[in-house]
Backbone as a chain_set.jsonl record, in Angstrom:
{"seq": "MAEAVPAAGAPRVSRLDRRKARTRQALIDAAVRLIAEGRGDRASIAEITEEADIGFGSFYNHFDSKEQLFQTASEEVLERWGQLIDRATADITDPPERFVVGTRISGRLGWTHPDIAGFLTGAGLDALDIPGGLAPRALRDIEAGQAAGRFTVPDPEIALSAVAGGLIVLLQMCQRHPDRVTETTVDQLAEAELRLLGVPADEAARLTALAGAEIIFYP", "coords": {"N": [[84.82, -135.383, -43.278], [85.332, -138.446, -41.627], [84.002, -141.583, -42.72], [81.469, -143.248, -40.897], [82.172, -146.109, -38.966], [80.747, -149.305, -39.17], [79.198, -151.066, -36.448], [80.79, -153.788, -34.732], [80.344, -156.834, -36.353], [78.065, -155.989, -37.609], [76.387, -155.822, -40.732], [77.832, -154.231, -43.553], [76.368, -151.645, -45.315], [76.222, -150.615, -48.548], [76.549, -147.479, -50.372], [75.222, -147.652, -52.805], [73.401, -149.717, -52.302], [71.836, -148.484, -50.364], [70.708, -146.451, -51.878], [69.224, -147.953, -53.693], [67.388, -149.09, -51.931], [66.001, -146.812, -51.09], [64.814, -146.046, -53.485], [63.159, -148.235, -54.037], [61.455, -148.053, -51.811], [60.264, -145.607, -52.354], [58.737, -146.234, -54.591], [56.93, -148.046, -53.434], [55.657, -146.376, -51.558], [54.462, -144.596, -53.332], [52.655, -146.302, -54.624], [50.95, -146.925, -52.49], [49.825, -144.383, -51.995], [48.477, -143.973, -54.429], [46.581, -146.038, -54.392], [45.16, -145.245, -52.127], [44.013, -142.938, -53.097], [42.264, -143.942, -54.866], [43.179, -144.514, -57.392], [44.65, -146.683, -58.097], [44.014, -148.941, -59.759], [43.879, -147.809, -62.273], [46.301, -146.608, -62.764], [49.247, -146.211, -64.686], [52.536, -147.641, -65.278], [54.237, -145.558, -65.897], [52.896, -143.419, -64.688], [53.09, -144.215, -62.052], [55.883, -144.142, -61.586], [56.31, -141.449, -61.983], [54.831, -140.395, -59.869], [56.371, -141.41, -57.817], [58.641, -140.013, -58.265], [60.899, -140.903, -59.716], [63.048, -142.303, -62.263], [61.601, -143.797, -65.202], [62.761, -146.22, -66.116], [63.865, -147.247, -63.818], [61.968, -148.644, -62.479], [61.773, -151.375, -63.195], [64.004, -152.427, -62.055], [63.298, -153.198, -59.615], [60.719, -154.28, -59.461], [58.695, -156.662, -61.208], [56.295, -156.138, -62.411], [53.389, -153.989, -62.442], [51.402, -155.123, -60.914], [52.828, -156.753, -59.146], [54.168, -154.807, -57.64], [51.984, -153.465, -56.415], [50.903, -155.519, -54.923], [52.999, -156.05, -53.132], [53.171, -153.544, -51.834], [50.653, -153.444, -50.638], [50.755, -155.626, -48.873], [52.814, -154.802, -47.166], [51.895, -152.363, -45.979], [49.576, -153.222, -44.729], [50.578, -155.086, -42.978], [51.984, -153.488, -41.209], [49.831, -152.308, -39.965], [48.655, -154.594, -38.825], [50.621, -155.223, -36.941], [50.325, -153.188, -35.08], [47.954, -154.005, -33.908], [48.759, -156.454, -32.825], [50.627, -155.678, -30.837], [48.986, -154.283, -29.089], [47.215, -156.209, -28.184], [48.614, -158.225, -27.014], [48.597, -159.297, -24.409], [46.043, -160.149, -24.032], [43.602, -162.624, -23.699], [40.956, -163.323, -24.037], [38.743, -163.876, -26.664], [36.543, -162.101, -27.626], [37.221, -159.704, -26.299], [39.758, -159.224, -27.343], [39.04, -158.872, -29.988], [37.424, -156.534, -29.885], [39.251, -154.612, -29.042], [40.993, -154.567, -31.245], [39.192, -153.648, -33.183], [38.598, -151.086, -32.206], [41.105, -149.835, -32.338], [41.489, -149.904, -35.098], [39.309, -148.417, -35.963], [40.101, -145.903, -35.184], [42.069, -145.203, -36.926], [41.74, -143.224, -38.81], [42.522, -140.771, -37.723], [44.819, -141.408, -36.263], [46.571, -142.859, -37.927], [46.46, -141.82, -40.763], [47.434, -142.461, -43.305], [47.313, -145.248, -43.498], [44.579, -145.572, -43.101], [43.571, -144.265, -45.372], [44.588, -145.932, -47.357], [43.128, -148.281, -46.804], [40.447, -147.525, -47.288], [40.679, -147.019, -49.968], [41.368, -149.536, -50.98], [39.212, -151.065, -50.152], [36.962, -153.849, -49.738], [38.653, -155.592, -50.969], [40.916, -155.723, -49.485], [40.6, -157.794, -47.746], [41.55, -160.014, -48.981], [44.245, -159.919, -48.868], [47.219, -161.058, -47.417], [48.032, -160.488, -44.009], [47.6, -157.594, -41.822], [44.482, -156.544, -40.299], [42.522, -158.384, -41.075], [43.198, -161.343, -41.16], [43.776, -161.588, -38.469], [41.421, -160.741, -37.213], [39.7, -162.706, -38.198], [40.817, -164.943, -36.987], [40.211, -164.342, -34.299], [37.428, -164.298, -34.389], [36.872, -166.96, -35.056], [37.984, -168.204, -32.802], [36.367, -167.149, -30.795], [33.949, -168.209, -31.581], [34.468, -170.956, -31.235], [34.721, -170.993, -28.492], [32.192, -170.524, -27.684], [31.446, -167.922, -27.376], [30.875, -166.275, -29.496], [28.207, -166.378, -31.836], [27.891, -166.588, -34.54], [27.306, -168.367, -37.586], [29.053, -168.639, -39.783], [32.283, -167.793, -39.958], [33.759, -166.379, -41.963], [31.887, -164.977, -43.474], [30.947, -163.351, -41.448], [33.272, -161.902, -40.973], [33.459, -160.4, -43.355], [31.23, -158.772, -43.012], [31.827, -157.25, -40.678], [34.151, -156.008, -41.514], [33.213, -154.434, -43.609], [31.686, -152.562, -42.181], [33.726, -151.225, -40.793], [35.218, -150.079, -42.907], [33.366, -148.303, -44.016], [33.107, -146.542, -41.853], [35.706, -145.435, -41.795], [35.708, -144.183, -44.279], [33.752, -142.259, -43.807], [35.109, -140.766, -41.908], [37.075, -139.624, -43.491], [35.553, -138.046, -45.259], [33.772, -136.561, -43.695], [35.104, -135.472, -41.215], [34.439, -134.235, -38.806], [32.293, -135.625, -37.869], [33.059, -138.059, -36.899], [34.025, -139.516, -33.998], [35.554, -140.537, -30.855], [33.38, -141.663, -29.583], [31.808, -142.469, -31.757], [33.407, -144.494, -32.813], [33.34, -146.28, -30.666], [30.633, -146.961, -30.762], [30.518, -148.362, -33.176], [32.237, -150.537, -32.554], [30.841, -151.783, -30.453], [28.449, -152.437, -31.766], [29.41, -154.264, -33.639], [30.31, -156.354, -32.021], [27.834, -157.203, -31.054], [26.671, -158.008, -33.434], [28.171, -160.28, -33.856], [27.14, -161.917, -31.963], [27.357, -161.407, -29.254], [25.837, -160.719, -26.169], [23.899, -157.726, -25.459], [24.481, -156.285, -23.036], [26.978, -157.338, -22.3], [28.48, -156.702, -24.568], [28.495, -153.928, -24.352], [29.923, -153.673, -21.964], [32.467, -154.753, -22.613], [33.271, -152.987, -24.621], [33.408, -150.579, -23.206], [35.447, -151.255, -21.433], [37.616, -151.578, -23.203], [37.711, -148.963, -24.124], [38.503, -147.595, -21.849], [41.131, -148.299, -21.631], [42.37, -147.622, -23.985], [44.129, -145.516, -24.286], [46.647, -146.438, -23.881], [47.264, -147.817, -26.108], [48.8, -148.26, -29.368]], "CA": [[84.557, -136.211, -42.093], [85.514, -139.872, -41.908], [82.772, -142.371, -42.745], [81.26, -144.017, -39.672], [82.489, -147.525, -39.08], [79.668, -150.091, -38.598], [79.501, -151.826, -35.243], [81.346, -155.112, -34.993], [79.359, -157.852, -36.697], [76.954, -155.425, -38.39], [76.688, -155.844, -42.158], [78.071, -152.919, -44.158], [75.43, -151.345, -46.396], [76.877, -149.695, -49.464], [75.764, -146.333, -50.828], [74.352, -148.134, -53.869], [72.295, -150.463, -51.688], [70.947, -147.513, -49.715], [69.962, -145.771, -52.936], [68.233, -148.907, -54.194], [66.331, -149.228, -50.918], [65.185, -145.595, -51.137], [64.006, -146.082, -54.71], [62.113, -149.24, -53.83], [60.471, -147.519, -50.868], [59.531, -144.544, -53.036], [57.72, -146.897, -55.421], [55.901, -148.591, -52.544], [54.895, -145.251, -51.03], [53.632, -144.087, -54.427], [51.561, -147.247, -54.816], [50.006, -146.742, -51.376], [49.089, -143.135, -52.229], [47.571, -144.144, -55.563], [45.457, -146.855, -53.928], [44.378, -144.416, -51.208], [43.279, -141.957, -53.891], [41.37, -144.649, -55.771], [43.737, -144.522, -58.75], [45.547, -147.811, -58.256], [43.671, -149.794, -60.905], [44.046, -147.097, -63.54], [47.632, -146.024, -62.897], [50.249, -146.889, -65.511], [53.864, -147.629, -64.671], [54.757, -144.195, -66.063], [52.281, -142.583, -63.648], [53.643, -144.641, -60.761], [57.251, -143.618, -61.435], [56.203, -139.994, -61.826], [54.383, -140.175, -58.485], [57.505, -141.724, -56.953], [59.718, -139.09, -58.63], [62.073, -141.652, -60.155], [63.04, -142.575, -63.688], [60.757, -144.92, -65.627], [63.535, -147.448, -66.217], [64.213, -147.775, -62.493], [60.885, -149.489, -61.963], [62.026, -152.801, -63.427], [65.102, -152.889, -61.207], [62.74, -153.566, -58.317], [59.477, -155.048, -59.601], [58.472, -157.19, -62.56], [55.034, -155.644, -62.952], [52.601, -153.124, -61.556], [50.67, -155.994, -59.987], [53.748, -157.17, -58.08], [54.378, -153.641, -56.788], [50.805, -153.19, -55.598], [50.781, -156.601, -53.954], [54.012, -155.804, -52.105], [52.768, -152.365, -51.078], [49.491, -153.808, -49.823], [51.187, -156.504, -47.782], [53.639, -154.062, -46.216], [51.121, -151.398, -45.207], [48.636, -153.947, -43.876], [51.315, -155.734, -41.887], [52.214, -152.452, -40.199], [48.556, -152.206, -39.26], [48.506, -155.781, -38.001], [51.55, -155.176, -35.814], [49.699, -152.343, -34.074], [46.978, -154.849, -33.21], [49.494, -157.46, -32.045], [51.206, -155.067, -29.644], [47.931, -153.876, -28.167], [46.45, -157.361, -27.685], [49.563, -159.292, -26.665], [48.283, -159.906, -23.11], [44.601, -160.418, -23.955], [43.301, -164.0, -24.108], [39.529, -163.462, -24.338], [38.567, -163.488, -28.07], [35.759, -160.881, -27.85], [37.967, -158.528, -25.846], [40.809, -158.98, -28.333], [38.379, -158.36, -31.189], [36.955, -155.155, -29.718], [40.428, -153.748, -29.022], [41.416, -154.411, -32.635], [38.221, -152.813, -33.881], [38.74, -149.697, -31.769], [42.345, -149.302, -32.915], [41.273, -149.72, -36.533], [38.373, -147.319, -36.147], [40.794, -144.65, -34.902], [43.135, -144.995, -37.899], [41.513, -142.0, -39.574], [43.315, -139.673, -37.168], [46.121, -141.846, -35.749], [47.407, -143.3, -39.05], [45.641, -141.523, -41.938], [47.937, -143.132, -44.502], [46.75, -146.602, -43.521], [43.13, -145.428, -43.29], [43.333, -143.954, -46.775], [44.833, -147.142, -48.13], [42.035, -149.222, -46.594], [39.248, -147.099, -47.992], [40.938, -147.196, -51.394], [41.364, -150.971, -51.307], [37.883, -151.623, -49.883], [36.917, -155.234, -49.275], [39.772, -156.345, -51.552], [41.936, -155.875, -48.442], [40.394, -159.073, -47.068], [42.27, -161.061, -49.717], [45.68, -159.681, -48.738], [47.745, -161.561, -46.151], [48.471, -159.434, -43.11], [46.596, -156.637, -41.42], [43.491, -156.958, -39.314], [41.625, -159.442, -41.553], [43.481, -162.669, -40.609], [43.715, -161.538, -37.017], [40.004, -160.701, -36.843], [39.141, -164.025, -38.478], [41.304, -165.802, -35.903], [39.462, -164.052, -33.076], [36.039, -164.722, -34.596], [36.844, -168.426, -34.955], [38.236, -168.572, -31.409], [35.168, -166.827, -30.048], [32.938, -169.198, -31.97], [34.827, -172.225, -30.593], [34.521, -170.85, -27.046], [30.785, -170.255, -27.416], [31.256, -166.493, -27.104], [30.257, -165.752, -30.705], [27.209, -167.336, -32.321], [27.78, -166.537, -36.001], [27.554, -169.694, -38.158], [30.127, -168.636, -40.785], [33.23, -166.725, -39.589], [34.219, -165.562, -43.083], [30.813, -164.027, -43.779], [30.975, -162.381, -40.358], [34.423, -161.03, -41.207], [33.097, -159.451, -44.414], [30.27, -157.809, -42.465], [32.476, -156.3, -39.764], [35.104, -155.219, -42.306], [32.438, -153.423, -44.319], [31.363, -151.498, -41.242], [34.937, -150.457, -40.518], [35.589, -149.292, -44.083], [32.419, -147.19, -44.108], [33.474, -145.58, -40.817], [36.91, -144.728, -42.225], [35.297, -143.29, -45.362], [33.066, -141.135, -43.179], [36.133, -139.952, -41.267], [37.73, -138.855, -44.543], [34.64, -137.087, -45.89], [33.142, -135.713, -42.681], [35.896, -135.763, -40.016], [33.8, -133.724, -37.59], [31.23, -136.538, -37.45], [33.631, -139.295, -36.366], [34.671, -139.268, -32.719], [35.762, -141.75, -30.064], [32.052, -142.25, -29.343], [31.408, -143.149, -32.992], [34.193, -145.73, -32.881], [32.775, -147.177, -29.65], [29.345, -147.452, -31.251], [30.799, -149.396, -34.168], [32.79, -151.712, -31.881], [29.765, -152.448, -29.722], [27.522, -153.007, -32.744], [30.019, -155.436, -34.276], [30.238, -157.44, -31.044], [26.45, -157.703, -31.025], [26.485, -158.743, -34.694], [28.819, -161.585, -33.699], [26.345, -162.728, -31.044], [27.593, -161.066, -27.856], [24.681, -160.022, -25.593], [24.048, -156.273, -25.45], [25.152, -155.776, -21.842], [28.375, -157.755, -22.36], [29.111, -155.901, -25.621], [28.722, -152.599, -23.798], [30.983, -153.775, -20.955], [33.753, -154.951, -23.275], [33.627, -151.754, -25.317], [33.818, -149.614, -22.189], [36.748, -151.699, -20.936], [38.606, -151.22, -24.221], [37.807, -147.51, -24.167], [39.23, -147.118, -20.678], [42.543, -148.643, -21.751], [42.856, -147.344, -25.325], [45.203, -144.529, -24.241], [47.94, -147.141, -23.875], [47.435, -148.528, -27.363], [49.591, -147.482, -30.331]], "C": [[84.662, -137.682, -42.46], [84.176, -140.598, -41.84], [82.67, -143.219, -41.478], [81.519, -145.49, -39.931], [81.357, -148.329, -38.451], [80.118, -150.831, -37.35], [79.999, -153.208, -35.623], [80.231, -156.109, -35.266], [78.206, -157.328, -37.533], [77.32, -155.44, -39.87], [76.859, -154.426, -42.698], [77.111, -152.746, -45.338], [76.06, -150.294, -47.294], [75.95, -148.542, -49.84], [74.795, -146.749, -51.92], [73.15, -148.878, -53.298], [71.314, -149.518, -51.001], [70.1, -146.786, -50.751], [68.888, -146.684, -53.512], [67.064, -149.05, -53.222], [65.419, -148.011, -50.928], [64.282, -145.586, -52.36], [62.861, -147.073, -54.571], [61.027, -148.71, -52.901], [59.652, -146.404, -51.502], [58.437, -145.128, -53.921], [56.582, -147.441, -54.562], [55.033, -147.468, -51.996], [53.975, -144.662, -52.1], [52.431, -144.993, -54.658], [50.506, -147.097, -53.728], [49.184, -145.48, -51.587], [48.08, -143.298, -53.358], [46.353, -144.989, -55.182], [44.56, -146.024, -53.024], [43.52, -143.406, -51.958], [42.315, -142.617, -54.877], [41.864, -144.73, -57.194], [44.599, -145.737, -59.034], [45.272, -148.639, -59.497], [43.998, -149.125, -62.23], [45.472, -146.631, -63.792], [48.533, -146.873, -63.797], [51.579, -146.87, -64.775], [54.487, -146.239, -64.798], [54.186, -143.272, -64.988], [52.83, -142.926, -62.264], [55.034, -144.049, -60.562], [57.245, -142.094, -61.324], [55.785, -139.641, -60.397], [55.527, -140.412, -57.503], [58.696, -140.807, -57.189], [61.022, -139.831, -58.914], [61.964, -141.884, -61.657], [62.229, -143.815, -64.031], [61.521, -146.237, -65.602], [63.891, -148.062, -64.876], [63.171, -148.736, -61.958], [61.266, -150.959, -62.034], [63.287, -153.316, -62.724], [64.585, -153.441, -59.883], [61.503, -154.457, -58.414], [59.295, -155.484, -61.044], [57.239, -156.6, -63.207], [54.377, -154.712, -61.952], [51.881, -153.963, -60.509], [51.562, -156.434, -58.824], [54.011, -156.015, -57.113], [53.187, -153.441, -55.861], [50.58, -154.293, -54.567], [51.763, -156.387, -52.798], [53.618, -154.627, -51.221], [51.614, -152.689, -50.142], [49.906, -154.644, -48.625], [51.969, -155.722, -46.726], [52.803, -153.112, -45.353], [50.144, -152.11, -44.278], [49.353, -154.669, -42.736], [51.684, -154.718, -40.81], [50.971, -152.281, -39.337], [48.388, -153.393, -38.31], [49.418, -155.772, -36.79], [51.065, -154.242, -34.716], [48.729, -153.17, -33.226], [47.711, -155.842, -32.305], [50.048, -156.873, -30.755], [50.136, -154.739, -28.614], [47.218, -155.058, -27.527], [47.335, -158.489, -27.18], [49.177, -160.016, -25.38], [46.805, -160.248, -22.951], [44.313, -161.82, -24.481], [41.838, -164.194, -24.494], [39.259, -163.004, -25.769], [37.7, -162.246, -28.287], [36.489, -159.614, -27.4], [39.072, -158.19, -26.845], [40.202, -158.375, -29.601], [37.998, -156.895, -31.026], [38.125, -154.189, -29.637], [40.925, -153.508, -30.447], [40.487, -153.514, -33.421], [38.371, -151.353, -33.488], [40.021, -149.075, -32.328], [42.14, -148.993, -34.392], [40.311, -148.574, -36.81], [38.994, -145.957, -35.929], [41.883, -144.334, -35.927], [42.982, -143.69, -38.668], [42.286, -140.82, -39.029], [44.656, -140.117, -36.59], [47.087, -142.241, -36.857], [46.62, -143.072, -40.352], [46.132, -142.175, -43.22], [47.368, -144.54, -44.621], [45.245, -146.537, -43.742], [42.802, -145.146, -44.751], [43.552, -145.164, -47.665], [43.646, -148.102, -48.02], [40.765, -148.807, -47.321], [39.434, -147.223, -49.503], [40.869, -148.645, -51.822], [39.99, -151.584, -51.113], [37.962, -153.061, -49.396], [37.976, -156.112, -49.937], [40.876, -156.567, -50.522], [41.793, -157.202, -47.706], [41.183, -160.203, -47.723], [43.78, -160.941, -49.578], [46.164, -160.239, -47.408], [48.259, -160.411, -45.288], [47.345, -158.492, -42.763], [45.612, -157.209, -40.422], [42.711, -158.184, -39.759], [41.965, -160.827, -40.999], [43.429, -162.697, -39.097], [42.269, -161.517, -36.536], [39.347, -162.059, -37.087], [39.564, -165.019, -37.406], [40.474, -165.594, -34.643], [37.996, -164.462, -33.203], [35.93, -166.237, -34.453], [37.073, -168.89, -33.517], [37.022, -168.284, -30.544], [34.03, -167.783, -30.334], [33.2, -170.527, -31.257], [34.571, -172.181, -29.085], [33.06, -170.605, -26.684], [30.486, -168.804, -27.111], [30.631, -165.769, -28.296], [29.311, -166.818, -31.257], [27.06, -167.327, -33.837], [28.093, -167.908, -36.589], [28.746, -169.747, -39.107], [31.087, -167.496, -40.481], [33.639, -165.832, -40.757], [33.15, -164.565, -43.52], [30.768, -162.943, -42.702], [32.127, -161.398, -40.541], [34.102, -159.985, -42.274], [32.164, -158.368, -43.882], [30.953, -156.782, -41.574], [33.495, -155.442, -40.511], [34.378, -154.123, -43.073], [32.077, -152.259, -43.416], [32.555, -150.611, -40.953], [35.292, -149.549, -41.694], [34.658, -148.098, -44.249], [32.739, -146.125, -43.06], [34.69, -144.774, -41.241], [36.612, -143.781, -43.385], [34.602, -142.053, -44.803], [34.068, -140.192, -42.522], [36.859, -139.087, -42.286], [36.835, -137.734, -45.06], [34.037, -136.103, -44.904], [33.861, -135.924, -41.337], [35.261, -135.282, -38.726], [32.724, -134.661, -37.05], [31.756, -137.823, -36.815], [34.449, -138.968, -35.118], [34.957, -140.599, -32.033], [34.432, -142.454, -29.806], [31.564, -143.014, -30.565], [32.123, -144.487, -33.113], [33.658, -146.742, -31.874], [31.455, -147.781, -30.125], [29.537, -148.546, -32.288], [31.286, -150.667, -33.491], [31.702, -152.49, -31.15], [28.791, -153.119, -30.677], [28.102, -154.267, -33.381], [30.075, -156.614, -33.302], [28.829, -158.044, -31.014], [26.135, -158.483, -32.306], [27.069, -160.152, -34.584], [28.112, -162.473, -32.677], [26.575, -162.45, -29.575], [26.355, -160.336, -27.317], [24.952, -158.529, -25.405], [24.808, -155.769, -24.235], [26.638, -156.138, -21.827], [29.129, -156.976, -23.435], [29.427, -154.502, -25.11], [29.87, -152.619, -22.785], [32.353, -153.887, -21.611], [34.205, -153.69, -24.004], [34.088, -150.687, -24.339], [35.191, -149.971, -21.629], [37.853, -151.321, -21.916], [38.8, -149.712, -24.277], [38.598, -146.942, -23.012], [40.723, -147.321, -20.821], [43.166, -148.188, -23.066], [44.005, -146.344, -25.329], [46.582, -145.19, -24.309], [48.211, -147.84, -25.204], [48.214, -147.641, -28.341], [48.728, -146.444, -31.034]], "O": [[84.14, -138.11, -43.489], [83.324, -140.275, -41.013], [83.647, -143.828, -41.041], [81.139, -146.04, -40.965], [81.017, -148.074, -37.296], [81.291, -151.181, -37.217], [79.678, -153.731, -36.69], [79.281, -156.211, -34.491], [77.448, -158.11, -38.105], [78.449, -155.104, -40.228], [76.104, -153.525, -42.331], [77.05, -153.585, -46.237], [76.394, -149.201, -46.837], [74.736, -148.615, -49.654], [73.667, -146.259, -51.966], [72.021, -148.693, -53.752], [70.103, -149.73, -51.051], [68.916, -146.536, -50.529], [67.773, -146.242, -53.787], [65.905, -149.122, -53.631], [64.203, -148.147, -50.793], [63.126, -145.171, -52.285], [61.725, -146.778, -54.945], [59.836, -148.887, -53.157], [58.463, -146.272, -51.214], [57.337, -144.582, -53.995], [55.411, -147.313, -54.918], [53.808, -147.587, -51.97], [52.843, -144.276, -51.808], [51.317, -144.512, -54.864], [49.308, -147.137, -54.008], [47.97, -145.496, -51.382], [46.952, -142.816, -53.257], [45.231, -144.695, -55.595], [43.336, -146.087, -53.137], [42.429, -143.057, -51.508], [41.63, -141.929, -55.635], [41.084, -144.983, -58.112], [45.218, -145.823, -60.095], [46.203, -149.003, -60.215], [44.353, -149.797, -63.2], [45.816, -146.292, -64.924], [48.571, -148.097, -63.678], [51.735, -146.172, -63.773], [55.194, -145.796, -63.893], [54.905, -142.438, -64.439], [53.011, -142.051, -61.418], [55.335, -143.514, -59.495], [58.091, -141.518, -60.639], [56.317, -138.708, -59.796], [55.647, -139.718, -56.493], [59.652, -140.815, -56.414], [62.092, -139.457, -58.433], [60.903, -141.682, -62.248], [62.174, -144.767, -63.253], [61.006, -147.25, -65.13], [64.186, -149.254, -64.793], [63.46, -149.551, -61.081], [61.106, -151.701, -61.064], [63.596, -154.506, -62.793], [65.325, -154.068, -59.125], [61.269, -155.293, -57.542], [59.683, -154.782, -61.978], [57.144, -156.563, -64.433], [54.754, -154.654, -60.781], [51.765, -153.558, -59.353], [51.124, -156.486, -57.675], [54.071, -156.222, -55.901], [53.36, -153.267, -54.655], [50.115, -154.023, -53.459], [51.399, -156.527, -51.63], [53.721, -154.705, -49.997], [51.601, -152.259, -48.989], [49.465, -154.402, -47.501], [51.803, -155.956, -45.529], [52.981, -153.062, -44.136], [49.908, -151.652, -43.16], [48.792, -154.839, -41.653], [51.697, -155.051, -39.625], [51.064, -152.128, -38.119], [48.026, -153.225, -37.145], [49.039, -156.258, -35.724], [51.358, -154.468, -33.542], [48.69, -153.051, -32.001], [47.323, -156.043, -31.154], [49.951, -157.494, -29.697], [50.35, -154.897, -27.412], [46.668, -154.923, -26.434], [46.85, -159.595, -26.943], [49.401, -161.22, -25.263], [46.363, -160.599, -21.857], [44.733, -162.168, -25.584], [41.514, -165.141, -25.21], [39.517, -161.841, -26.082], [38.09, -161.389, -29.08], [36.387, -158.573, -28.048], [39.299, -157.021, -27.158], [40.783, -157.476, -30.208], [38.226, -156.094, -31.933], [38.019, -153.058, -30.112], [41.241, -152.376, -30.814], [40.936, -152.707, -34.235], [38.281, -150.471, -34.342], [40.018, -147.917, -32.743], [42.565, -147.945, -34.879], [40.48, -147.84, -37.784], [38.481, -144.955, -36.428], [42.553, -143.307, -35.815], [43.969, -143.114, -39.126], [42.677, -139.942, -39.798], [45.553, -139.288, -36.437], [48.287, -141.991, -36.751], [46.164, -144.033, -40.972], [45.341, -142.419, -44.131], [46.987, -144.975, -45.708], [44.69, -147.349, -44.483], [41.864, -145.721, -45.303], [42.798, -145.397, -48.61], [43.209, -148.669, -49.021], [40.081, -149.647, -47.906], [38.481, -147.495, -50.233], [40.368, -148.955, -52.903], [39.627, -152.522, -51.823], [38.917, -153.445, -48.721], [38.182, -157.251, -49.52], [41.679, -157.489, -50.661], [42.754, -157.686, -47.108], [41.45, -161.226, -47.094], [44.518, -161.769, -50.11], [45.582, -159.931, -46.368], [48.857, -159.466, -45.802], [46.259, -158.573, -43.337], [45.874, -158.226, -39.78], [42.271, -158.962, -38.913], [41.088, -161.453, -40.405], [43.077, -163.717, -38.505], [41.924, -162.192, -35.566], [38.533, -162.512, -36.282], [38.762, -165.843, -36.967], [40.078, -166.56, -33.991], [37.392, -164.921, -32.234], [35.01, -166.74, -33.808], [36.445, -169.845, -33.06], [36.68, -169.073, -29.663], [33.246, -168.124, -29.448], [32.275, -171.151, -30.738], [34.245, -173.198, -28.474], [32.725, -170.49, -25.505], [29.397, -168.479, -26.638], [29.938, -164.767, -28.123], [29.584, -168.014, -31.155], [26.178, -168.003, -34.367], [29.042, -168.559, -36.151], [29.389, -170.79, -39.226], [30.749, -166.336, -40.721], [33.847, -164.635, -40.561], [33.468, -163.436, -43.894], [30.576, -161.765, -43.003], [31.974, -160.202, -40.292], [34.438, -158.812, -42.112], [32.283, -157.198, -44.246], [30.696, -155.584, -41.692], [33.681, -154.273, -40.176], [34.878, -153.003, -43.175], [32.151, -151.102, -43.828], [32.423, -149.39, -40.877], [35.628, -148.381, -41.498], [35.106, -147.002, -44.585], [32.652, -144.931, -43.348], [34.712, -143.555, -41.067], [37.194, -142.7, -43.47], [34.834, -140.937, -45.268], [33.906, -138.973, -42.567], [37.22, -137.948, -41.99], [37.294, -136.612, -45.275], [33.816, -134.939, -45.24], [33.279, -136.497, -40.416], [35.509, -135.851, -37.663], [32.289, -134.515, -35.908], [30.98, -138.594, -36.251], [35.438, -138.237, -35.181], [34.64, -141.662, -32.567], [34.36, -143.683, -29.808], [30.972, -144.085, -30.432], [31.513, -145.494, -33.473], [33.536, -147.926, -32.187], [31.194, -148.966, -29.916], [28.814, -149.542, -32.288], [30.812, -151.758, -33.806], [31.654, -153.718, -31.224], [28.352, -154.243, -30.431], [27.375, -155.227, -33.637], [29.904, -157.76, -33.717], [28.673, -159.263, -30.954], [25.424, -159.487, -32.271], [26.527, -161.101, -35.15], [28.448, -163.649, -32.54], [26.052, -163.169, -28.724], [25.872, -159.409, -27.968], [26.097, -158.119, -25.215], [25.687, -154.918, -24.369], [27.466, -155.338, -21.391], [30.293, -156.626, -23.24], [30.492, -153.954, -25.396], [30.689, -151.701, -22.748], [33.294, -153.199, -21.214], [35.392, -153.363, -24.003], [35.051, -149.97, -24.608], [36.009, -149.086, -21.378], [38.898, -150.807, -21.517], [39.92, -149.232, -24.455], [39.287, -145.932, -23.16], [41.508, -146.6, -20.205], [44.372, -148.347, -23.255], [44.786, -146.317, -26.28], [47.556, -144.575, -24.743], [49.291, -148.4, -25.395], [48.282, -146.425, -28.166], [49.224, -145.698, -31.878]]}, "num_chains": 1, "name": "protein.A"}
């Protein structure tokens, strides 16, 4: 069968380039799995390439070090997570509402995107130091809510650490006791985090219910 001709103007990707891309992605996927399993810090390059099912020497065709691989993997998986939040909150301007939608999406990762949930529980609070994902978006919303007088926390970064800790514990619970984590559990976390940020109880309940009514349309 004749090889398909790329559309006019589309760059031609060679077989070698496709193979390189697959190898690079295999390394990234292996790094994500190792972090999710809590083995990222201990894994050697030999263990990483074995997990990726590629030759040891291929590693250095793509990354200079294990640290560079794990940084790249972290940024990529967290940015996928962040893009879920962006799509769901694109039309929302109220910072607390945007925050609660992001929290509910993230709380549901245990069953909607278990690979991302596993990565987050493996990374723990170290995920706050990685560009991308929910952390910079949540910090943006906390600061905006603070500026608008909707949140009363004095230090947005401390508040971010507190709400992130709650989310990670919920995702860990989902992994260990999946029968105990439901939509109601996620709602309880979202409402509690709004109250932690200074939203009055009745308003926190209203915003959480509003997000819950619309969550079916979220990614």
